[in-house]
mmCIF file of C-alpha atoms in Angstrom:
data_model
loop_
_atom_site.group_PDB
_atom_site.id
_atom_site.type_symbol
_atom_site.label_atom_id
_atom_site.label_comp_id
_atom_site.label_asym_id
_atom_site.label_seq_id
_atom_site.Cartn_x
_atom_site.Cartn_y
_atom_site.Cartn_z
ATOM 1 C CA UNK A 4 -18.044 20.907 21.028
ATOM 2 C CA UNK A 5 -15.270 22.451 18.947
ATOM 3 C CA UNK A 6 -13.109 22.838 22.058
ATOM 4 C CA UNK A 7 -13.658 19.198 22.966
ATOM 5 C CA UNK A 8 -12.758 18.074 19.443
ATOM 6 C CA UNK A 9 -9.633 20.248 19.362
ATOM 7 C CA UNK A 10 -8.559 19.037 22.800
ATOM 8 C CA UNK A 11 -9.158 15.419 21.764
ATOM 9 C CA UNK A 12 -6.855 15.916 18.793
ATOM 10 C CA UNK A 13 -4.120 17.771 20.676
ATOM 11 C CA UNK A 14 -3.975 15.498 23.714
ATOM 12 C CA UNK A 15 -4.376 12.421 21.516
ATOM 13 C CA UNK A 16 -1.317 13.583 19.593
ATOM 14 C CA UNK A 17 0.651 13.955 22.821
ATOM 15 C CA UNK A 18 -0.319 10.434 23.919
ATOM 16 C CA UNK A 19 0.678 8.912 20.579
ATOM 17 C CA UNK A 20 4.014 10.720 20.427
ATOM 18 C CA UNK A 21 4.802 9.630 23.984
ATOM 19 C CA UNK A 22 3.892 6.073 23.064
ATOM 20 C CA UNK A 23 6.241 6.223 20.086
ATOM 21 C CA UNK A 24 9.218 7.954 21.700
ATOM 22 C CA UNK A 25 9.250 6.671 25.277
ATOM 23 C CA UNK A 26 10.405 3.088 24.476
ATOM 24 C CA UNK A 27 13.159 4.371 22.177
ATOM 25 C CA UNK A 28 14.210 7.028 24.710
ATOM 26 C CA UNK A 29 14.213 4.609 27.652
ATOM 27 C CA UNK A 30 16.545 2.262 25.805
ATOM 28 C CA UNK A 31 18.850 4.913 24.336
ATOM 29 C CA UNK A 32 19.021 7.532 27.112
ATOM 30 C CA UNK A 33 18.360 5.588 30.307
ATOM 31 C CA UNK A 34 20.128 2.411 29.216
ATOM 32 C CA UNK A 35 17.056 0.318 29.953
ATOM 33 C CA UNK A 36 17.150 -3.312 28.892
ATOM 34 C CA UNK A 37 14.428 -4.641 26.613
ATOM 35 C CA UNK A 38 12.755 -6.123 29.697
ATOM 36 C CA UNK A 39 12.710 -2.782 31.509
ATOM 37 C CA UNK A 40 11.463 -1.020 28.393
ATOM 38 C CA UNK A 41 8.627 -3.528 28.371
ATOM 39 C CA UNK A 42 7.931 -2.731 32.038
ATOM 40 C CA UNK A 43 7.723 1.010 31.308
ATOM 41 C CA UNK A 44 5.308 0.449 28.428
ATOM 42 C CA UNK A 45 3.372 -2.231 30.307
ATOM 43 C CA UNK A 46 2.845 -0.095 33.417
ATOM 44 C CA UNK A 47 1.353 2.709 31.330
ATOM 45 C CA UNK A 48 -1.001 0.272 29.593
ATOM 46 C CA UNK A 49 -2.064 -1.503 32.801
ATOM 47 C CA UNK A 50 -2.802 1.721 34.677
ATOM 48 C CA UNK A 51 -4.635 3.165 31.696
ATOM 49 C CA UNK A 52 -6.709 -0.017 31.383
ATOM 50 C CA UNK A 53 -7.583 -0.156 35.080
ATOM 51 C CA UNK A 54 -8.520 3.533 35.171
ATOM 52 C CA UNK A 55 -10.964 3.355 32.247
ATOM 53 C CA UNK A 56 -13.899 2.160 34.366
ATOM 54 C CA UNK A 57 -13.376 4.871 36.994
ATOM 55 C CA UNK A 58 -13.042 7.495 34.265
ATOM 56 C CA UNK A 59 -16.354 6.341 32.812
ATOM 57 C CA UNK A 60 -18.124 6.610 36.168
ATOM 58 C CA UNK A 61 -16.693 10.089 36.750
ATOM 59 C CA UNK A 62 -17.842 11.171 33.288
ATOM 60 C CA UNK A 63 -21.387 10.139 34.243
ATOM 61 C CA UNK A 64 -21.441 11.736 37.701
ATOM 62 C CA UNK A 65 -19.215 14.829 37.494
ATOM 63 C CA UNK A 66 -18.733 17.804 35.183
ATOM 64 C CA UNK A 67 -17.133 16.198 32.164
ATOM 65 C CA UNK A 68 -14.996 19.157 31.179
ATOM 66 C CA UNK A 69 -13.461 19.238 34.661
ATOM 67 C CA UNK A 70 -12.707 15.509 34.656
ATOM 68 C CA UNK A 71 -11.135 15.839 31.203
ATOM 69 C CA UNK A 72 -9.132 18.866 32.389
ATOM 70 C CA UNK A 73 -7.896 16.840 35.368
ATOM 71 C CA UNK A 74 -6.853 14.094 32.959
ATOM 72 C CA UNK A 75 -4.972 16.562 30.736
ATOM 73 C CA UNK A 76 -3.178 18.012 33.763
ATOM 74 C CA UNK A 77 -2.264 14.521 35.015
ATOM 75 C CA UNK A 78 -0.947 13.596 31.577
ATOM 76 C CA UNK A 79 1.123 16.788 31.576
ATOM 77 C CA UNK A 80 2.586 15.739 34.922
ATOM 78 C CA UNK A 81 3.502 12.339 33.466
ATOM 79 C CA UNK A 82 5.123 13.909 30.393
ATOM 80 C CA UNK A 83 7.071 16.320 32.616
ATOM 81 C CA UNK A 84 8.143 13.321 34.673
ATOM 82 C CA UNK A 85 9.600 11.722 31.550
ATOM 83 C CA UNK A 86 11.431 14.963 30.746
ATOM 84 C CA UNK A 87 13.026 15.046 34.199
ATOM 85 C CA UNK A 88 13.518 11.307 34.796
ATOM 86 C CA UNK A 89 17.090 10.513 35.850
ATOM 87 C CA UNK A 90 16.568 6.749 35.887
ATOM 88 C CA UNK A 91 14.261 3.903 34.956
ATOM 89 C CA UNK A 92 12.282 3.758 38.258
ATOM 90 C CA UNK A 93 11.303 7.418 37.842
ATOM 91 C CA UNK A 94 10.300 6.721 34.246
ATOM 92 C CA UNK A 95 8.085 3.854 35.447
ATOM 93 C CA UNK A 96 6.323 6.181 37.906
ATOM 94 C CA UNK A 97 5.894 8.742 35.119
ATOM 95 C CA UNK A 98 4.400 6.035 32.903
ATOM 96 C CA UNK A 99 1.817 5.226 35.576
ATOM 97 C CA UNK A 100 0.895 8.912 35.932
ATOM 98 C CA UNK A 101 0.648 9.344 32.154
ATOM 99 C CA UNK A 102 -1.554 6.255 31.840
ATOM 100 C CA UNK A 103 -3.914 7.571 34.518
ATOM 101 C CA UNK A 104 -4.071 10.962 32.842
ATOM 102 C CA UNK A 105 -4.816 9.480 29.423
ATOM 103 C CA UNK A 106 -7.827 7.597 30.810
ATOM 104 C CA UNK A 107 -9.168 10.517 32.841
ATOM 105 C CA UNK A 108 -8.992 12.687 29.731
ATOM 106 C CA UNK A 109 -10.066 10.418 26.914
ATOM 107 C CA UNK A 110 -13.323 8.998 28.282
ATOM 108 C CA UNK A 111 -14.984 12.247 29.453
ATOM 109 C CA UNK A 112 -13.893 14.255 26.417
ATOM 110 C CA UNK A 113 -15.442 11.612 24.162
ATOM 111 C CA UNK A 114 -18.582 11.746 26.308
ATOM 112 C CA UNK A 115 -18.647 15.521 25.787
ATOM 113 C CA UNK A 116 -18.529 14.988 22.033
ATOM 114 C CA UNK A 117 -21.283 12.369 22.289
ATOM 115 C CA UNK A 118 -23.609 15.011 23.746
ATOM 116 C CA UNK A 119 -23.848 16.540 20.270
ATOM 117 C CA UNK A 120 -24.509 13.297 18.414
ATOM 118 C CA UNK A 121 -28.277 13.860 18.291
ATOM 119 C CA UNK A 122 -27.810 17.155 16.429
ATOM 120 C CA UNK A 123 -24.884 16.062 14.265
ATOM 121 C CA UNK A 124 -24.821 12.394 13.250
ATOM 122 C CA UNK A 125 -21.276 12.691 11.868
ATOM 123 C CA UNK A 126 -19.837 13.924 15.166
ATOM 124 C CA UNK A 127 -17.949 10.682 15.841
ATOM 125 C CA UNK A 128 -16.440 10.787 12.369
ATOM 126 C CA UNK A 129 -15.242 14.310 13.178
ATOM 127 C CA UNK A 130 -13.865 13.041 16.486
ATOM 128 C CA UNK A 131 -11.925 10.234 14.783
ATOM 129 C CA UNK A 132 -10.646 12.692 12.192
ATOM 130 C CA UNK A 133 -9.565 15.153 14.883
ATOM 131 C CA UNK A 134 -7.743 12.496 16.889
ATOM 132 C CA UNK A 135 -5.968 11.159 13.797
ATOM 133 C CA UNK A 136 -5.012 14.687 12.747
ATOM 134 C CA UNK A 137 -3.603 15.316 16.207
ATOM 135 C CA UNK A 138 -1.556 12.148 15.885
ATOM 136 C CA UNK A 139 0.153 12.963 12.606
ATOM 137 C CA UNK A 140 0.602 16.635 13.475
ATOM 138 C CA UNK A 141 2.098 15.514 16.781
ATOM 139 C CA UNK A 142 4.531 13.272 14.916
ATOM 140 C CA UNK A 143 5.560 16.081 12.560
ATOM 141 C CA UNK A 144 6.031 18.636 15.353
ATOM 142 C CA UNK A 145 7.646 16.173 17.744
ATOM 143 C CA UNK A 146 10.101 14.766 15.241
ATOM 144 C CA UNK A 147 10.930 18.215 13.885
ATOM 145 C CA UNK A 148 11.750 19.322 17.427
ATOM 146 C CA UNK A 149 13.600 16.116 18.275
ATOM 147 C CA UNK A 150 16.816 17.189 16.578
ATOM 148 C CA UNK A 151 16.716 20.586 18.295
ATOM 149 C CA UNK A 152 15.653 19.797 21.861
ATOM 150 C CA UNK A 153 16.015 16.018 22.138
ATOM 151 C CA UNK A 154 13.519 13.543 23.551
ATOM 152 C CA UNK A 155 13.280 15.311 26.911
ATOM 153 C CA UNK A 156 12.465 18.577 25.166
ATOM 154 C CA UNK A 157 9.721 16.864 23.154
ATOM 155 C CA UNK A 158 8.270 15.471 26.395
ATOM 156 C CA UNK A 159 8.282 19.003 27.850
ATOM 157 C CA UNK A 160 6.479 20.322 24.759
ATOM 158 C CA UNK A 161 3.892 17.565 25.191
ATOM 159 C CA UNK A 162 3.372 18.597 28.809
ATOM 160 C CA UNK A 163 2.852 22.207 27.733
ATOM 161 C CA UNK A 164 0.317 21.186 25.082
ATOM 162 C CA UNK A 165 -1.623 19.088 27.591
ATOM 163 C CA UNK A 166 -1.687 21.984 30.083
ATOM 164 C CA UNK A 167 -2.989 24.324 27.367
ATOM 165 C CA UNK A 168 -5.836 21.885 26.695
ATOM 166 C CA UNK A 169 -6.512 21.690 30.432
ATOM 167 C CA UNK A 170 -6.920 25.472 30.582
ATOM 168 C CA UNK A 171 -9.193 25.501 27.517
ATOM 169 C CA UNK A 172 -11.461 22.812 28.998
ATOM 170 C CA UNK A 173 -11.753 24.625 32.337
ATOM 171 C CA UNK A 174 -13.040 27.725 30.538
ATOM 172 C CA UNK A 175 -16.071 25.810 29.248
ATOM 173 C CA UNK A 176 -19.408 26.014 31.022
ATOM 174 C CA UNK A 177 -19.561 23.052 33.342
ATOM 175 C CA UNK A 178 -22.660 21.011 33.919
ATOM 176 C CA UNK A 179 -22.562 18.171 36.343
ATOM 177 C CA UNK A 180 -23.850 15.006 34.728
ATOM 178 C CA UNK A 181 -26.235 13.281 37.087
ATOM 179 C CA UNK A 182 -26.410 9.511 36.731
ATOM 180 C CA UNK A 183 -27.049 7.475 39.826
ATOM 181 C CA UNK A 184 -24.776 4.533 40.361
ATOM 182 C CA UNK A 185 -26.727 1.346 39.766
ATOM 183 C CA UNK A 186 -24.826 -1.936 39.793
ATOM 184 C CA UNK A 187 -27.667 -3.817 38.124
ATOM 185 C CA UNK A 188 -27.924 -1.255 35.317
ATOM 186 C CA UNK A 189 -24.145 -1.339 34.909
ATOM 187 C CA UNK A 190 -24.186 -5.123 34.620
ATOM 188 C CA UNK A 191 -26.999 -4.986 32.082
ATOM 189 C CA UNK A 192 -25.068 -2.403 30.068
ATOM 190 C CA UNK A 193 -21.931 -4.559 29.983
ATOM 191 C CA UNK A 194 -23.984 -7.601 28.971
ATOM 192 C CA UNK A 195 -25.640 -5.604 26.217
ATOM 193 C CA UNK A 196 -22.314 -4.373 24.860
ATOM 194 C CA UNK A 197 -20.501 -7.714 25.201
ATOM 195 C CA UNK A 198 -20.857 -8.958 21.576
ATOM 196 C CA UNK A 199 -19.579 -5.653 20.225
ATOM 197 C CA UNK A 200 -16.809 -5.485 22.838
ATOM 198 C CA UNK A 201 -15.490 -8.867 21.694
ATOM 199 C CA UNK A 202 -15.355 -7.562 18.131
ATOM 200 C CA UNK A 203 -13.667 -4.338 19.282
ATOM 201 C CA UNK A 204 -11.031 -6.294 21.196
ATOM 202 C CA UNK A 205 -10.282 -8.584 18.251
ATOM 203 C CA UNK A 206 -9.927 -5.671 15.808
ATOM 204 C CA UNK A 207 -7.699 -3.841 18.305
ATOM 205 C CA UNK A 208 -5.639 -7.005 18.753
ATOM 206 C CA UNK A 209 -4.878 -7.170 15.029
ATOM 207 C CA UNK A 210 -4.206 -3.423 14.918
ATOM 208 C CA UNK A 211 -1.829 -3.613 17.899
ATOM 209 C CA UNK A 212 -0.004 -6.631 16.529
ATOM 210 C CA UNK A 213 0.480 -5.052 13.126
ATOM 211 C CA UNK A 214 1.569 -1.694 14.519
ATOM 212 C CA UNK A 215 4.310 -3.145 16.692
ATOM 213 C CA UNK A 216 5.412 -5.681 14.071
ATOM 214 C CA UNK A 217 5.826 -2.947 11.468
ATOM 215 C CA UNK A 218 7.749 -0.773 13.936
ATOM 216 C CA UNK A 219 10.117 -3.625 14.839
ATOM 217 C CA UNK A 220 10.521 -4.645 11.208
ATOM 218 C CA UNK A 221 11.533 -1.139 10.142
ATOM 219 C CA UNK A 222 13.823 -0.731 13.143
ATOM 220 C CA UNK A 223 15.445 -4.069 12.308
ATOM 221 C CA UNK A 224 16.276 -2.740 8.841
ATOM 222 C CA UNK A 225 18.339 0.015 10.419
ATOM 223 C CA UNK A 226 15.883 2.856 9.794
ATOM 224 C CA UNK A 227 16.069 5.814 12.170
ATOM 225 C CA UNK A 228 13.210 7.402 14.079
ATOM 226 C CA UNK A 229 12.532 9.950 11.320
ATOM 227 C CA UNK A 230 12.419 7.330 8.560
ATOM 228 C CA UNK A 231 10.119 5.069 10.582
ATOM 229 C CA UNK A 232 7.763 7.952 11.329
ATOM 230 C CA UNK A 233 7.671 8.945 7.649
ATOM 231 C CA UNK A 234 6.619 5.405 6.767
ATOM 232 C CA UNK A 235 3.693 5.654 9.182
ATOM 233 C CA UNK A 236 2.780 9.252 8.297
ATOM 234 C CA UNK A 237 0.818 8.773 5.017
ATOM 235 C CA UNK A 238 -1.469 6.211 6.644
ATOM 236 C CA UNK A 239 -2.130 8.541 9.579
ATOM 237 C CA UNK A 240 -2.963 11.399 7.207
ATOM 238 C CA UNK A 241 -5.426 9.155 5.371
ATOM 239 C CA UNK A 242 -6.898 8.135 8.742
ATOM 240 C CA UNK A 243 -7.584 11.827 9.441
ATOM 241 C CA UNK A 244 -9.196 12.484 6.048
ATOM 242 C CA UNK A 245 -11.470 9.467 5.559
ATOM 243 C CA UNK A 246 -13.809 9.334 8.597
ATOM 244 C CA UNK A 247 -16.262 12.053 7.489
ATOM 245 C CA UNK A 248 -16.760 10.853 3.869
ATOM 246 C CA UNK A 249 -16.564 7.294 5.180
ATOM 247 C CA UNK A 250 -19.428 8.017 7.539
ATOM 248 C CA UNK A 251 -21.632 8.878 4.551
ATOM 249 C CA UNK A 252 -20.713 5.552 2.985
ATOM 250 C CA UNK A 253 -21.475 3.782 6.267
ATOM 251 C CA UNK A 254 -24.891 5.457 6.399
ATOM 252 C CA UNK A 255 -25.721 3.926 3.011
ATOM 253 C CA UNK A 256 -24.283 0.491 3.718
ATOM 254 C CA UNK A 257 -25.483 0.178 7.311
ATOM 255 C CA UNK A 258 -23.390 -0.594 10.383
ATOM 256 C CA UNK A 259 -23.280 -4.421 9.991
ATOM 257 C CA UNK A 260 -22.068 -4.349 6.401
ATOM 258 C CA UNK A 261 -19.643 -1.467 7.003
ATOM 259 C CA UNK A 262 -17.984 -3.228 9.929
ATOM 260 C CA UNK A 263 -17.785 -6.525 8.066
ATOM 261 C CA UNK A 264 -16.296 -5.053 4.885
ATOM 262 C CA UNK A 265 -13.883 -2.709 6.676
ATOM 263 C CA UNK A 266 -12.707 -5.480 8.996
ATOM 264 C CA UNK A 267 -12.134 -7.795 6.031
ATOM 265 C CA UNK A 268 -10.199 -5.075 4.186
ATOM 266 C CA UNK A 269 -8.025 -4.323 7.227
ATOM 267 C CA UNK A 270 -7.325 -8.041 7.587
ATOM 268 C CA UNK A 271 -5.995 -8.293 4.032
ATOM 269 C CA UNK A 272 -3.856 -5.180 4.550
ATOM 270 C CA UNK A 273 -2.580 -6.529 7.893
ATOM 271 C CA UNK A 274 -1.581 -9.822 6.292
ATOM 272 C CA UNK A 275 0.289 -7.877 3.610
ATOM 273 C CA UNK A 276 2.146 -5.918 6.296
ATOM 274 C CA UNK A 277 3.513 -9.162 7.704
ATOM 275 C CA UNK A 278 4.542 -10.332 4.229
ATOM 276 C CA UNK A 279 6.310 -7.335 2.720
ATOM 277 C CA UNK A 280 9.671 -5.910 3.792
ATOM 278 C CA UNK A 281 10.365 -2.875 1.620
ATOM 279 C CA UNK A 282 9.505 0.435 3.369
ATOM 280 C CA UNK A 283 7.536 1.642 0.327
ATOM 281 C CA UNK A 284 5.426 -1.536 0.221
ATOM 282 C CA UNK A 285 4.930 -1.336 3.980
ATOM 283 C CA UNK A 286 3.800 2.280 3.645
ATOM 284 C CA UNK A 287 1.231 1.377 0.959
ATOM 285 C CA UNK A 288 -0.167 -1.531 2.964
ATOM 286 C CA UNK A 289 -0.279 0.680 6.062
ATOM 287 C CA UNK A 290 -2.339 3.270 4.159
ATOM 288 C CA UNK A 291 -4.829 0.550 3.196
ATOM 289 C CA UNK A 292 -5.074 -0.686 6.786
ATOM 290 C CA UNK A 293 -5.574 2.841 8.135
ATOM 291 C CA UNK A 294 -8.275 3.484 5.534
ATOM 292 C CA UNK A 295 -10.249 0.538 6.842
ATOM 293 C CA UNK A 296 -9.744 1.418 10.507
ATOM 294 C CA UNK A 297 -10.904 4.975 9.774
ATOM 295 C CA UNK A 298 -14.284 3.535 8.782
ATOM 296 C CA UNK A 299 -14.581 1.195 11.761
ATOM 297 C CA UNK A 300 -14.060 3.479 14.753
ATOM 298 C CA UNK A 301 -16.862 6.043 14.150
ATOM 299 C CA UNK A 302 -19.369 3.229 13.604
ATOM 300 C CA UNK A 303 -18.285 1.517 16.826
ATOM 301 C CA UNK A 304 -18.618 4.768 18.778
ATOM 302 C CA UNK A 305 -22.097 5.398 17.400
ATOM 303 C CA UNK A 306 -23.210 1.908 18.359
ATOM 304 C CA UNK A 307 -21.743 2.106 21.858
ATOM 305 C CA UNK A 308 -23.139 5.500 22.771
ATOM 306 C CA UNK A 309 -26.474 4.763 21.099
ATOM 307 C CA UNK A 310 -26.924 1.757 23.384
ATOM 308 C CA UNK A 311 -25.695 3.443 26.571
ATOM 309 C CA UNK A 312 -29.149 4.136 28.047
ATOM 310 C CA UNK A 313 -27.934 7.394 29.591
ATOM 311 C CA UNK A 314 -24.639 5.912 30.842
ATOM 312 C CA UNK A 315 -22.462 7.256 28.043
ATOM 313 C CA UNK A 316 -19.333 7.607 30.170
ATOM 314 C CA UNK A 317 -19.592 4.092 31.514
ATOM 315 C CA UNK A 318 -20.273 2.688 28.057
ATOM 316 C CA UNK A 319 -17.284 4.527 26.581
ATOM 317 C CA UNK A 320 -15.058 3.473 29.474
ATOM 318 C CA UNK A 321 -15.972 -0.163 28.895
ATOM 319 C CA UNK A 322 -15.467 0.190 25.144
ATOM 320 C CA UNK A 323 -12.065 1.846 25.632
ATOM 321 C CA UNK A 324 -10.988 -0.852 28.093
ATOM 322 C CA UNK A 325 -11.852 -3.576 25.575
ATOM 323 C CA UNK A 326 -9.884 -1.812 22.836
ATOM 324 C CA UNK A 327 -6.931 -1.248 25.154
ATOM 325 C CA UNK A 328 -6.914 -4.874 26.281
ATOM 326 C CA UNK A 329 -7.014 -6.097 22.696
ATOM 327 C CA UNK A 330 -4.259 -3.685 21.688
ATOM 328 C CA UNK A 331 -2.022 -4.774 24.578
ATOM 329 C CA UNK A 332 -2.446 -8.455 23.740
ATOM 330 C CA UNK A 333 -1.855 -7.639 20.090
ATOM 331 C CA UNK A 334 1.379 -5.803 20.884
ATOM 332 C CA UNK A 335 2.708 -8.864 22.704
ATOM 333 C CA UNK A 336 1.533 -11.144 19.904
ATOM 334 C CA UNK A 337 2.982 -8.865 17.219
ATOM 335 C CA UNK A 338 6.482 -9.089 18.619
ATOM 336 C CA UNK A 339 6.277 -12.869 18.850
ATOM 337 C CA UNK A 340 4.651 -13.251 15.428
ATOM 338 C CA UNK A 341 7.470 -11.375 13.717
ATOM 339 C CA UNK A 342 9.898 -14.109 14.784
ATOM 340 C CA UNK A 343 7.744 -16.965 13.494
ATOM 341 C CA UNK A 344 8.990 -18.882 10.470
ATOM 342 C CA UNK A 345 7.768 -19.590 7.900
ATOM 343 C CA UNK A 346 6.069 -16.208 7.616
ATOM 344 C CA UNK A 347 3.052 -17.776 5.955
ATOM 345 C CA UNK A 348 2.057 -19.172 9.359
ATOM 346 C CA UNK A 349 1.674 -15.646 10.756
ATOM 347 C CA UNK A 350 -0.227 -14.535 7.667
ATOM 348 C CA UNK A 351 -2.579 -17.498 7.974
ATOM 349 C CA UNK A 352 -3.266 -16.700 11.634
ATOM 350 C CA UNK A 353 -3.977 -13.038 10.801
ATOM 351 C CA UNK A 354 -6.339 -14.027 7.996
ATOM 352 C CA UNK A 355 -8.226 -16.527 10.167
ATOM 353 C CA UNK A 356 -8.604 -14.105 13.076
ATOM 354 C CA UNK A 357 -9.646 -11.301 10.732
ATOM 355 C CA UNK A 358 -12.129 -13.492 8.883
ATOM 356 C CA UNK A 359 -13.707 -14.504 12.185
ATOM 357 C CA UNK A 360 -13.971 -10.855 13.208
ATOM 358 C CA UNK A 361 -15.538 -9.880 9.865
ATOM 359 C CA UNK A 362 -18.075 -12.695 10.169
ATOM 360 C CA UNK A 363 -18.749 -11.709 13.780
ATOM 361 C CA UNK A 364 -19.504 -8.059 12.972
ATOM 362 C CA UNK A 365 -23.089 -8.344 11.641
ATOM 363 C CA UNK A 366 -24.045 -10.718 14.449
ATOM 364 C CA UNK A 367 -22.562 -8.389 17.061
ATOM 365 C CA UNK A 368 -24.552 -5.436 15.730
ATOM 366 C CA UNK A 369 -27.768 -7.465 15.574
ATOM 367 C CA UNK A 370 -27.242 -8.746 19.116
ATOM 368 C CA UNK A 371 -26.601 -5.213 20.359
ATOM 369 C CA UNK A 372 -29.707 -3.859 18.639
ATOM 370 C CA UNK A 373 -31.833 -6.727 19.919
ATOM 371 C CA UNK A 374 -30.688 -6.143 23.496
ATOM 372 C CA UNK A 375 -31.263 -2.402 23.230
ATOM 373 C CA UNK A 376 -34.752 -2.828 21.759
ATOM 374 C CA UNK A 377 -35.862 -5.154 24.543
ATOM 375 C CA UNK A 378 -36.424 -2.195 26.818
ATOM 376 C CA UNK A 379 -34.673 0.729 28.485
ATOM 377 C CA UNK A 380 -32.909 -1.603 30.870
ATOM 378 C CA UNK A 381 -32.236 -4.419 28.420
ATOM 379 C CA UNK A 382 -33.204 -8.004 29.109
ATOM 380 C CA UNK A 383 -34.569 -8.806 32.467
ATOM 381 C CA UNK A 384 -31.879 -9.713 34.984
ATOM 382 C CA UNK A 385 -33.028 -12.719 36.927
ATOM 383 C CA UNK A 386 -29.704 -13.393 38.641
#
């Protein structure tokens, strides 16, 4: 499990650094217009979203370490494509390859970690911590190297890191996961997860909107890449430190209350991020938002995998797709919301959406538990 956790952190860091640098690089180095930059980012998101379901099925029917290794190698190919791209069309192809690789890696490696959840209840907190650590370490290493080797050099370093993780995963003992494909069972699983998936998508929507809005706000103030990254860094460090102690708090409060309180707290912090302009104030509000999100994700993962009925890969693929869809919609909304005046309108929308999500959380958990307790295959499907 330690290899899976380390790989999750390292490859997660590569994905996040690519997501941060690629739009800036495409505009500055390739001369891409804002529309074409949006196409590059959008292609990666669309391919990654569409590949989540297939990645989940592969994680349930093939050796998970080999599927994850294939994903890491594909991501490395996409990162190398960025490093060698002479023009925007090549960058778009590289984005599609990177998006496919991210999906093929992320779902099975999380399913590998889930295999140890029965023996170690805090395993998803460790996973969240590892991924967040990989993100901020990736930022530090990537930005430190940026001045020496440039964006293309950072992309090459990311490709090398992904290939190293691929090799490490292939050295693990491989066991083929045997889960027969059953369309009825798959439909029942999606129906069972639906209330939680709606909550996941809404939380991801707010997170995506805030993340992009903060990035654009800081860029609009004339801050460089290093200064923007330093504003985000403290929150990411907190995100890596809180999941394990937060999991103990969640065990005392229970999943419904934890999700409700953390979602409410992240909503307040998100509203503050739309209000404030000073980098220091933005950094403080970002830390508060990250603290709340660090509590939410491990609880969501426990609920999803605990209700998977043996289809952990499929459940995680569906969960990831919902989060990705919410994040993509949020990114679009975040850019538009930043231009809205008066700003109080945006804040009011964030507070209303967040309040609805916080109120939805206990009901979503109860609905999920009720569906899971109705039998190994959930409610009877009379369709």
